[in-house]
Amino acid sequence: MSDTVLQKTTALCSQCLRAIPGELVDVDGEVRLRKLCPDHGRQEALIAADAEWYRSLGEFPALTRAPAEAR
C-alpha cells in the first residue's frame, strides 16, 4: 500500500523549532506527520493510530465563539 498525503501543513523542527513544511500522511492506516528541516533532516511523528478515525474528525464543524470582553 502506498502512502497517501492527506494534507500539507507547516510544522516545527523538533530540535531548532524552525517552521518547516510538513505533510500529514496515511501510512498503513496510521496518520503520521512527515517533515524535513534543512539543518536536522527528516523527522516523523505519529498523529493518530487510526486514519479512519482521524478522517472522521473533519465531519464535525469547529465550534467557535467570540473572545470575552476585556474589563
PDB file of C-alpha atoms in Angstrom:
ATOM      1  CA  MET A   1       0.000   0.000   0.000  1.00  0.00           C
ATOM      2  CA  SER A   2       1.402   3.398  -0.930  1.00  0.00           C
ATOM      3  CA  ASP A   3       1.382   6.327   1.464  1.00  0.00           C
ATOM      4  CA  THR A   4      -1.417   8.845   0.886  1.00  0.00           C
ATOM      5  CA  VAL A   5      -0.870  12.546   1.585  1.00  0.00           C
ATOM      6  CA  LEU A   6      -3.913  13.815   3.499  1.00  0.00           C
ATOM      7  CA  GLN A   7      -2.865  17.425   3.973  1.00  0.00           C
ATOM      8  CA  LYS A   8       0.108  19.742   3.588  1.00  0.00           C
ATOM      9  CA  THR A   9       0.897  21.858   6.624  1.00  0.00           C
ATOM     10  CA  THR A  10       3.564  23.845   8.418  1.00  0.00           C
ATOM     11  CA  ALA A  11       5.323  22.042  11.253  1.00  0.00           C
ATOM     12  CA  LEU A  12       8.099  22.769  13.728  1.00  0.00           C
ATOM     13  CA  CYS A  13      11.506  21.138  13.735  1.00  0.00           C
ATOM     14  CA  SER A  14      11.748  19.194  16.970  1.00  0.00           C
ATOM     15  CA  GLN A  15      15.301  20.456  17.547  1.00  0.00           C
ATOM     16  CA  CYS A  16      15.541  24.086  16.397  1.00  0.00           C
ATOM     17  CA  LEU A  17      11.780  24.892  16.435  1.00  0.00           C
ATOM     18  CA  ARG A  18      12.013  26.465  12.970  1.00  0.00           C
ATOM     19  CA  ALA A  19       8.789  26.469  10.924  1.00  0.00           C
ATOM     20  CA  ILE A  20       9.228  23.896   8.151  1.00  0.00           C
ATOM     21  CA  PRO A  21       6.950  22.296   5.556  1.00  0.00           C
ATOM     22  CA  GLY A  22       5.207  19.109   6.580  1.00  0.00           C
ATOM     23  CA  GLU A  23       2.685  16.584   5.327  1.00  0.00           C
ATOM     24  CA  LEU A  24       0.075  14.540   7.140  1.00  0.00           C
ATOM     25  CA  VAL A  25       0.332  11.100   5.564  1.00  0.00           C
ATOM     26  CA  ASP A  26      -1.740   7.912   5.864  1.00  0.00           C
ATOM     27  CA  VAL A  27       0.829   5.142   6.358  1.00  0.00           C
ATOM     28  CA  ASP A  28      -0.690   1.676   6.718  1.00  0.00           C
ATOM     29  CA  GLY A  29      -3.779   3.026   8.492  1.00  0.00           C
ATOM     30  CA  GLU A  30      -1.914   5.476  10.765  1.00  0.00           C
ATOM     31  CA  VAL A  31      -1.620   9.240  10.336  1.00  0.00           C
ATOM     32  CA  ARG A  32       1.958  10.479  10.532  1.00  0.00           C
ATOM     33  CA  LEU A  33       3.442  13.956  10.263  1.00  0.00           C
ATOM     34  CA  ARG A  34       6.466  13.956   7.986  1.00  0.00           C
ATOM     35  CA  LYS A  35       8.712  16.987   7.923  1.00  0.00           C
ATOM     36  CA  LEU A  36      12.151  17.975   6.677  1.00  0.00           C
ATOM     37  CA  CYS A  37      14.406  20.502   8.396  1.00  0.00           C
ATOM     38  CA  PRO A  38      17.327  21.687   6.246  1.00  0.00           C
ATOM     39  CA  ASP A  39      19.616  21.555   9.306  1.00  0.00           C
ATOM     40  CA  HIS A  40      18.315  18.500  11.209  1.00  0.00           C
ATOM     41  CA  GLY A  41      16.994  16.248   8.455  1.00  0.00           C
ATOM     42  CA  ARG A  42      13.850  14.164   8.150  1.00  0.00           C
ATOM     43  CA  GLN A  43      11.521  13.762  11.103  1.00  0.00           C
ATOM     44  CA  GLU A  44       8.297  11.839  11.597  1.00  0.00           C
ATOM     45  CA  ALA A  45       5.686  11.824  14.353  1.00  0.00           C
ATOM     46  CA  LEU A  46       2.619   9.671  14.946  1.00  0.00           C
ATOM     47  CA  ILE A  47      -0.512  11.856  14.958  1.00  0.00           C
ATOM     48  CA  ALA A  48      -3.255   9.195  15.082  1.00  0.00           C
ATOM     49  CA  ALA A  49      -3.113   5.404  15.272  1.00  0.00           C
ATOM     50  CA  ASP A  50      -6.369   5.132  13.284  1.00  0.00           C
ATOM     51  CA  ALA A  51      -6.523   7.052   9.989  1.00  0.00           C
ATOM     52  CA  GLU A  52     -10.263   6.427   9.534  1.00  0.00           C
ATOM     53  CA  TRP A  53     -10.980   7.965  12.951  1.00  0.00           C
ATOM     54  CA  TYR A  54      -8.751  10.933  12.083  1.00  0.00           C
ATOM     55  CA  ARG A  55     -10.587  11.469   8.785  1.00  0.00           C
ATOM     56  CA  SER A  56     -13.945  11.342  10.570  1.00  0.00           C
ATOM     57  CA  LEU A  57     -12.949  14.366  12.667  1.00  0.00           C
ATOM     58  CA  GLY A  58     -13.326  16.529   9.567  1.00  0.00           C
ATOM     59  CA  GLU A  59     -17.065  15.837   9.576  1.00  0.00           C
ATOM     60  CA  PHE A  60     -17.583  17.936  12.709  1.00  0.00           C
ATOM     61  CA  PRO A  61     -17.753  21.726  12.410  1.00  0.00           C
ATOM     62  CA  ALA A  62     -15.307  23.722  14.502  1.00  0.00           C
ATOM     63  CA  LEU A  63     -17.006  25.309  17.496  1.00  0.00           C
ATOM     64  CA  THR A  64     -16.113  28.953  17.685  1.00  0.00           C
ATOM     65  CA  ARG A  65     -17.147  31.843  19.886  1.00  0.00           C
ATOM     66  CA  ALA A  66     -16.176  35.468  20.191  1.00  0.00           C
ATOM     67  CA  PRO A  67     -13.497  36.307  22.764  1.00  0.00           C
ATOM     68  CA  ALA A  68     -14.696  37.579  26.135  1.00  0.00           C
ATOM     69  CA  GLU A  69     -14.899  41.336  26.555  1.00  0.00           C
ATOM     70  CA  ALA A  70     -11.963  42.940  28.339  1.00  0.00           C
ATOM     71  CA  ARG A  71     -12.980  44.635  31.548  1.00  0.00           C
TER      72      ARG A  71
END
